[in-house]
């Protein structure tokens, strides 16, 4: 009998439930989910974490994570997370929100939470459209981008300019760590995972509000193949939403210690 030396290189994170996904093929919500589960497992915090799901494509996020999760009304995840964290300050509490949920109906909530310096973390998925309801124009839709509600492309003279949420929140004193990363290729996915780890560590240290914005693909509503959607993100989203660190003052000590 031939004995094979098998090395495990890939497995389901302990923070994931064993179930199929409702996300469209090529959607990078699943990548973001996995990164969160991996980071919390590596931190040993799976039993001490509470997530808050949004209204949007990730409305069923609680079905996928093997730790405590609650559902918030549309746009109100930061308020719910604030109440949970103040009641259970020893827990890691995070919101998982799309651009419609966070940057439209929930804009007041996220600005207030960041301004107050709430000890919560937000994972913000930016795919430039309302994914769940059919691909309508969102606050993040690019100038000239075609959506179901802007069939001729976003006209900035009539509909205004996209909101750069990370840059805006970084101006608030209560924000300790605000960065943008992307999920369109392996290198950027690795950088996104490091940013999520830092954001959760900032929360553990009580340094203030933290947010990681993740540029994400939406092949179905962009009417593209998954491969073409990744290229489109790199060519069109990155110039308008450059990846980078916009507020890292609260994370400097952790990063210098090699936390990433």
CSV table of C-alpha atoms in Angstrom, one decimal:
chain,number,residue,atom,x,y,z
A,1,UNK,CA,0.0,0.0,0.0
A,2,UNK,CA,1.3,3.5,-0.9
A,3,UNK,CA,1.1,5.9,2.0
A,4,UNK,CA,0.6,9.5,1.0
A,5,UNK,CA,1.9,12.4,3.1
A,6,UNK,CA,-1.2,14.7,3.0
A,7,UNK,CA,-0.8,18.2,4.2
A,8,UNK,CA,-4.0,20.2,4.9
A,9,UNK,CA,-3.8,23.6,3.2
A,10,UNK,CA,-7.4,24.7,3.1
A,11,UNK,CA,-10.4,24.0,5.3
A,12,UNK,CA,-13.6,25.5,6.4
A,13,UNK,CA,-13.0,28.1,9.2
A,14,UNK,CA,-14.4,27.0,12.6
A,15,UNK,CA,-16.5,30.2,12.5
A,16,UNK,CA,-18.4,29.0,9.5
A,17,UNK,CA,-21.6,26.9,9.4
A,18,UNK,CA,-21.7,24.0,6.9
A,19,UNK,CA,-24.4,25.3,4.4
A,20,UNK,CA,-24.7,26.4,0.9
A,21,UNK,CA,-24.6,30.1,-0.1
A,22,UNK,CA,-27.4,32.3,-1.4
A,23,UNK,CA,-24.9,34.8,-3.0
A,24,UNK,CA,-24.6,35.0,-6.7
A,25,UNK,CA,-21.7,33.4,-8.5
A,26,UNK,CA,-18.6,35.6,-8.4
A,27,UNK,CA,-20.0,37.8,-5.6
A,28,UNK,CA,-17.2,38.6,-3.0
A,29,UNK,CA,-19.5,38.7,0.0
A,30,UNK,CA,-18.4,35.1,0.6
A,31,UNK,CA,-14.7,36.1,0.5
A,32,UNK,CA,-15.4,38.8,3.1
A,33,UNK,CA,-17.3,36.3,5.3
A,34,UNK,CA,-14.4,33.9,5.2
A,35,UNK,CA,-11.9,36.5,6.1
A,36,UNK,CA,-13.9,37.6,9.2
A,37,UNK,CA,-14.3,33.9,10.3
A,38,UNK,CA,-10.6,33.3,9.8
A,39,UNK,CA,-9.5,36.4,11.8
A,40,UNK,CA,-11.9,35.7,14.7
A,41,UNK,CA,-10.7,32.1,14.9
A,42,UNK,CA,-7.1,33.1,14.8
A,43,UNK,CA,-7.8,35.6,17.6
A,44,UNK,CA,-9.6,33.0,19.7
A,45,UNK,CA,-12.6,35.2,19.8
A,46,UNK,CA,-15.3,33.1,18.2
A,47,UNK,CA,-17.1,32.6,21.5
A,48,UNK,CA,-16.9,36.3,22.4
A,49,UNK,CA,-18.1,37.9,19.2
A,50,UNK,CA,-21.6,39.3,18.3
A,51,UNK,CA,-22.2,40.3,14.7
A,52,UNK,CA,-25.0,42.6,13.4
A,53,UNK,CA,-26.5,41.7,10.0
A,54,UNK,CA,-27.9,44.4,7.7
A,55,UNK,CA,-30.8,44.7,5.3
A,56,UNK,CA,-29.4,43.9,1.8
A,57,UNK,CA,-27.6,41.1,0.1
A,58,UNK,CA,-26.1,40.1,3.4
A,59,UNK,CA,-29.4,40.0,5.3
A,60,UNK,CA,-28.9,36.3,5.9
A,61,UNK,CA,-25.3,36.6,7.1
A,62,UNK,CA,-26.3,35.1,10.4
A,63,UNK,CA,-26.9,31.8,8.6
A,64,UNK,CA,-23.2,31.4,7.7
A,65,UNK,CA,-21.3,32.4,10.9
A,66,UNK,CA,-21.0,30.0,13.8
A,67,UNK,CA,-21.2,32.6,16.5
A,68,UNK,CA,-23.8,35.0,17.9
A,69,UNK,CA,-25.5,37.2,15.4
A,70,UNK,CA,-28.5,39.5,15.4
A,71,UNK,CA,-30.5,41.2,12.6
A,72,UNK,CA,-31.0,45.0,12.6
A,73,UNK,CA,-33.6,47.1,10.8
A,74,UNK,CA,-32.5,48.8,7.6
A,75,UNK,CA,-29.6,51.1,8.3
A,76,UNK,CA,-29.8,50.7,12.1
A,77,UNK,CA,-26.9,48.2,12.6
A,78,UNK,CA,-24.6,50.8,14.3
A,79,UNK,CA,-27.3,51.7,16.8
A,80,UNK,CA,-28.0,48.1,17.6
A,81,UNK,CA,-24.2,47.4,17.9
A,82,UNK,CA,-23.8,50.3,20.2
A,83,UNK,CA,-26.4,49.0,22.6
A,84,UNK,CA,-24.9,45.5,22.6
A,85,UNK,CA,-21.4,46.8,23.1
A,86,UNK,CA,-22.3,49.1,26.0
A,87,UNK,CA,-24.3,46.3,27.6
A,88,UNK,CA,-21.6,43.6,27.0
A,89,UNK,CA,-18.3,45.6,26.8
A,90,UNK,CA,-16.2,42.5,26.9
A,91,UNK,CA,-17.5,41.2,23.6
A,92,UNK,CA,-16.2,42.0,20.1
A,93,UNK,CA,-19.2,43.6,18.3
A,94,UNK,CA,-19.2,44.3,14.6
A,95,UNK,CA,-21.7,45.4,11.9
A,96,UNK,CA,-21.6,44.0,8.4
A,97,UNK,CA,-23.2,46.5,6.0
A,98,UNK,CA,-23.6,47.2,2.3
A,99,UNK,CA,-23.4,50.6,0.7
A,100,UNK,CA,-27.2,51.0,0.5
A,101,UNK,CA,-27.7,50.0,4.1
A,102,UNK,CA,-24.8,52.1,5.5
A,103,UNK,CA,-24.3,55.0,3.1
A,104,UNK,CA,-27.9,55.8,2.4
A,105,UNK,CA,-30.6,55.1,4.9
A,106,UNK,CA,-28.0,54.4,7.6
A,107,UNK,CA,-25.7,57.3,7.0
A,108,UNK,CA,-26.8,59.2,10.1
A,109,UNK,CA,-26.3,56.1,12.2
A,110,UNK,CA,-22.8,55.4,11.1
A,111,UNK,CA,-21.7,59.0,11.3
A,112,UNK,CA,-23.1,59.3,14.9
A,113,UNK,CA,-21.4,56.1,16.0
A,114,UNK,CA,-18.1,57.1,14.6
A,115,UNK,CA,-18.4,60.6,16.1
A,116,UNK,CA,-19.1,59.2,19.5
A,117,UNK,CA,-16.1,56.9,19.3
A,118,UNK,CA,-18.3,53.8,19.9
A,119,UNK,CA,-16.1,50.7,20.6
A,120,UNK,CA,-17.5,48.8,17.6
A,121,UNK,CA,-16.1,47.7,14.2
A,122,UNK,CA,-17.9,48.1,10.9
A,123,UNK,CA,-17.2,45.9,7.8
A,124,UNK,CA,-18.5,48.0,4.9
A,125,UNK,CA,-19.1,46.3,1.6
A,126,UNK,CA,-19.0,48.7,-1.4
A,127,UNK,CA,-20.2,47.2,-4.7
A,128,UNK,CA,-21.6,50.5,-6.1
A,129,UNK,CA,-25.3,49.5,-6.3
A,130,UNK,CA,-28.3,48.2,-4.4
A,131,UNK,CA,-27.5,44.5,-5.0
A,132,UNK,CA,-30.5,42.8,-3.3
A,133,UNK,CA,-33.3,44.9,-4.9
A,134,UNK,CA,-32.2,44.8,-8.5
A,135,UNK,CA,-29.1,46.9,-9.0
A,136,UNK,CA,-30.4,50.4,-8.6
A,137,UNK,CA,-28.1,53.4,-8.2
A,138,UNK,CA,-26.6,53.7,-4.7
A,139,UNK,CA,-24.7,56.5,-2.9
A,140,UNK,CA,-21.5,54.8,-4.1
A,141,UNK,CA,-22.5,54.4,-7.8
A,142,UNK,CA,-19.7,55.9,-10.0
A,143,UNK,CA,-20.2,58.9,-12.3
A,144,UNK,CA,-21.5,57.6,-15.6
A,145,UNK,CA,-22.2,54.1,-14.2
A,146,UNK,CA,-25.3,52.5,-15.7
A,147,UNK,CA,-27.7,50.9,-13.2
A,148,UNK,CA,-31.4,49.9,-13.4
A,149,UNK,CA,-32.4,53.4,-12.1
A,150,UNK,CA,-29.7,55.3,-14.0
A,151,UNK,CA,-29.9,53.6,-17.5
A,152,UNK,CA,-28.1,56.5,-19.1
A,153,UNK,CA,-25.4,56.5,-16.4
A,154,UNK,CA,-25.1,58.5,-13.2
A,155,UNK,CA,-25.4,62.2,-14.1
A,156,UNK,CA,-23.5,64.1,-11.3
A,157,UNK,CA,-25.2,67.3,-12.2
A,158,UNK,CA,-28.6,65.9,-11.5
A,159,UNK,CA,-27.8,63.1,-9.0
A,160,UNK,CA,-24.7,64.3,-7.3
A,161,UNK,CA,-21.4,62.7,-6.8
A,162,UNK,CA,-20.6,59.3,-5.1
A,163,UNK,CA,-19.9,59.4,-1.3
A,164,UNK,CA,-16.4,58.4,-0.2
A,165,UNK,CA,-17.5,57.1,3.1
A,166,UNK,CA,-14.1,56.1,4.5
A,167,UNK,CA,-12.6,59.5,3.8
A,168,UNK,CA,-15.5,61.2,5.4
A,169,UNK,CA,-15.6,59.1,8.6
A,170,UNK,CA,-11.8,59.5,9.0
A,171,UNK,CA,-12.3,63.2,9.8
A,172,UNK,CA,-14.3,62.4,12.9
A,173,UNK,CA,-12.4,62.5,16.2
A,174,UNK,CA,-14.1,59.3,17.6
A,175,UNK,CA,-12.7,57.2,14.7
A,176,UNK,CA,-9.5,55.4,15.5
A,177,UNK,CA,-9.0,53.1,12.5
A,178,UNK,CA,-10.6,53.7,9.1
A,179,UNK,CA,-9.2,52.0,6.0
A,180,UNK,CA,-10.2,50.8,2.5
A,181,UNK,CA,-9.2,47.5,1.0
A,182,UNK,CA,-10.4,45.5,-2.1
A,183,UNK,CA,-11.4,41.9,-2.7
A,184,UNK,CA,-10.6,41.6,-6.5
A,185,UNK,CA,-7.4,39.6,-6.3
A,186,UNK,CA,-5.3,37.4,-4.0
A,187,UNK,CA,-2.9,40.2,-2.9
A,188,UNK,CA,-5.6,42.6,-2.0
A,189,UNK,CA,-7.6,39.9,-0.2
A,190,UNK,CA,-4.5,39.2,2.0
A,191,UNK,CA,-4.3,42.9,2.8
A,192,UNK,CA,-8.0,43.0,3.6
A,193,UNK,CA,-7.6,40.2,6.1
A,194,UNK,CA,-4.8,42.1,7.9
A,195,UNK,CA,-6.9,45.2,8.0
A,196,UNK,CA,-9.8,43.3,9.6
A,197,UNK,CA,-7.5,41.9,12.2
A,198,UNK,CA,-6.2,45.4,13.1
A,199,UNK,CA,-9.8,46.7,13.3
A,200,UNK,CA,-10.8,44.1,15.8
A,201,UNK,CA,-7.6,44.6,17.8
A,202,UNK,CA,-8.3,48.3,17.9
A,203,UNK,CA,-11.7,47.5,19.4
A,204,UNK,CA,-10.2,45.1,21.9
A,205,UNK,CA,-7.9,47.9,23.1
A,206,UNK,CA,-10.8,50.3,23.5
A,207,UNK,CA,-9.2,52.9,21.1
A,208,UNK,CA,-12.4,53.9,19.4
A,209,UNK,CA,-14.6,53.3,16.3
A,210,UNK,CA,-13.0,51.2,13.5
A,211,UNK,CA,-14.2,50.5,10.0
A,212,UNK,CA,-12.8,48.5,7.1
A,213,UNK,CA,-14.4,49.3,3.7
A,214,UNK,CA,-14.1,46.5,1.2
A,215,UNK,CA,-14.5,47.0,-2.5
A,216,UNK,CA,-16.6,44.1,-3.8
A,217,UNK,CA,-17.8,42.8,-7.1
A,218,UNK,CA,-21.5,42.4,-8.2
A,219,UNK,CA,-21.3,40.4,-11.5
A,220,UNK,CA,-25.1,39.8,-11.7
A,221,UNK,CA,-26.1,43.5,-11.5
A,222,UNK,CA,-23.1,44.7,-13.4
A,223,UNK,CA,-24.1,42.2,-16.2
A,224,UNK,CA,-20.6,40.7,-16.3
A,225,UNK,CA,-18.8,37.4,-15.8
A,226,UNK,CA,-17.1,37.1,-12.4
A,227,UNK,CA,-13.7,37.4,-14.1
A,228,UNK,CA,-14.7,40.6,-16.0
A,229,UNK,CA,-16.2,42.0,-12.8
A,230,UNK,CA,-12.8,41.8,-11.1
A,231,UNK,CA,-11.2,43.6,-14.0
A,232,UNK,CA,-13.9,46.2,-13.9
A,233,UNK,CA,-13.4,46.8,-10.2
A,234,UNK,CA,-9.7,47.3,-10.7
A,235,UNK,CA,-10.1,49.6,-13.7
A,236,UNK,CA,-13.0,51.7,-12.6
A,237,UNK,CA,-13.5,51.5,-8.8
A,238,UNK,CA,-9.9,51.8,-7.6
A,239,UNK,CA,-9.3,55.1,-9.3
A,240,UNK,CA,-12.4,56.7,-7.5
A,241,UNK,CA,-12.1,54.6,-4.3
A,242,UNK,CA,-8.3,54.2,-3.8
A,243,UNK,CA,-7.3,51.6,-1.2
A,244,UNK,CA,-5.4,53.0,1.7
A,245,UNK,CA,-5.4,54.0,5.3
A,246,UNK,CA,-7.4,57.1,6.1
A,247,UNK,CA,-7.2,57.1,10.0
A,248,UNK,CA,-4.8,54.8,11.7
A,249,UNK,CA,-3.8,56.8,14.8
A,250,UNK,CA,-5.4,54.4,17.2
A,251,UNK,CA,-3.8,51.3,15.5
A,252,UNK,CA,-0.2,52.5,15.3
A,253,UNK,CA,0.9,50.8,18.6
A,254,UNK,CA,-0.6,47.5,17.6
A,255,UNK,CA,0.9,47.5,14.1
A,256,UNK,CA,4.4,48.4,15.5
A,257,UNK,CA,4.1,45.3,17.7
A,258,UNK,CA,3.7,43.2,14.6
A,259,UNK,CA,0.0,42.5,15.1
A,260,UNK,CA,-0.5,42.0,11.4
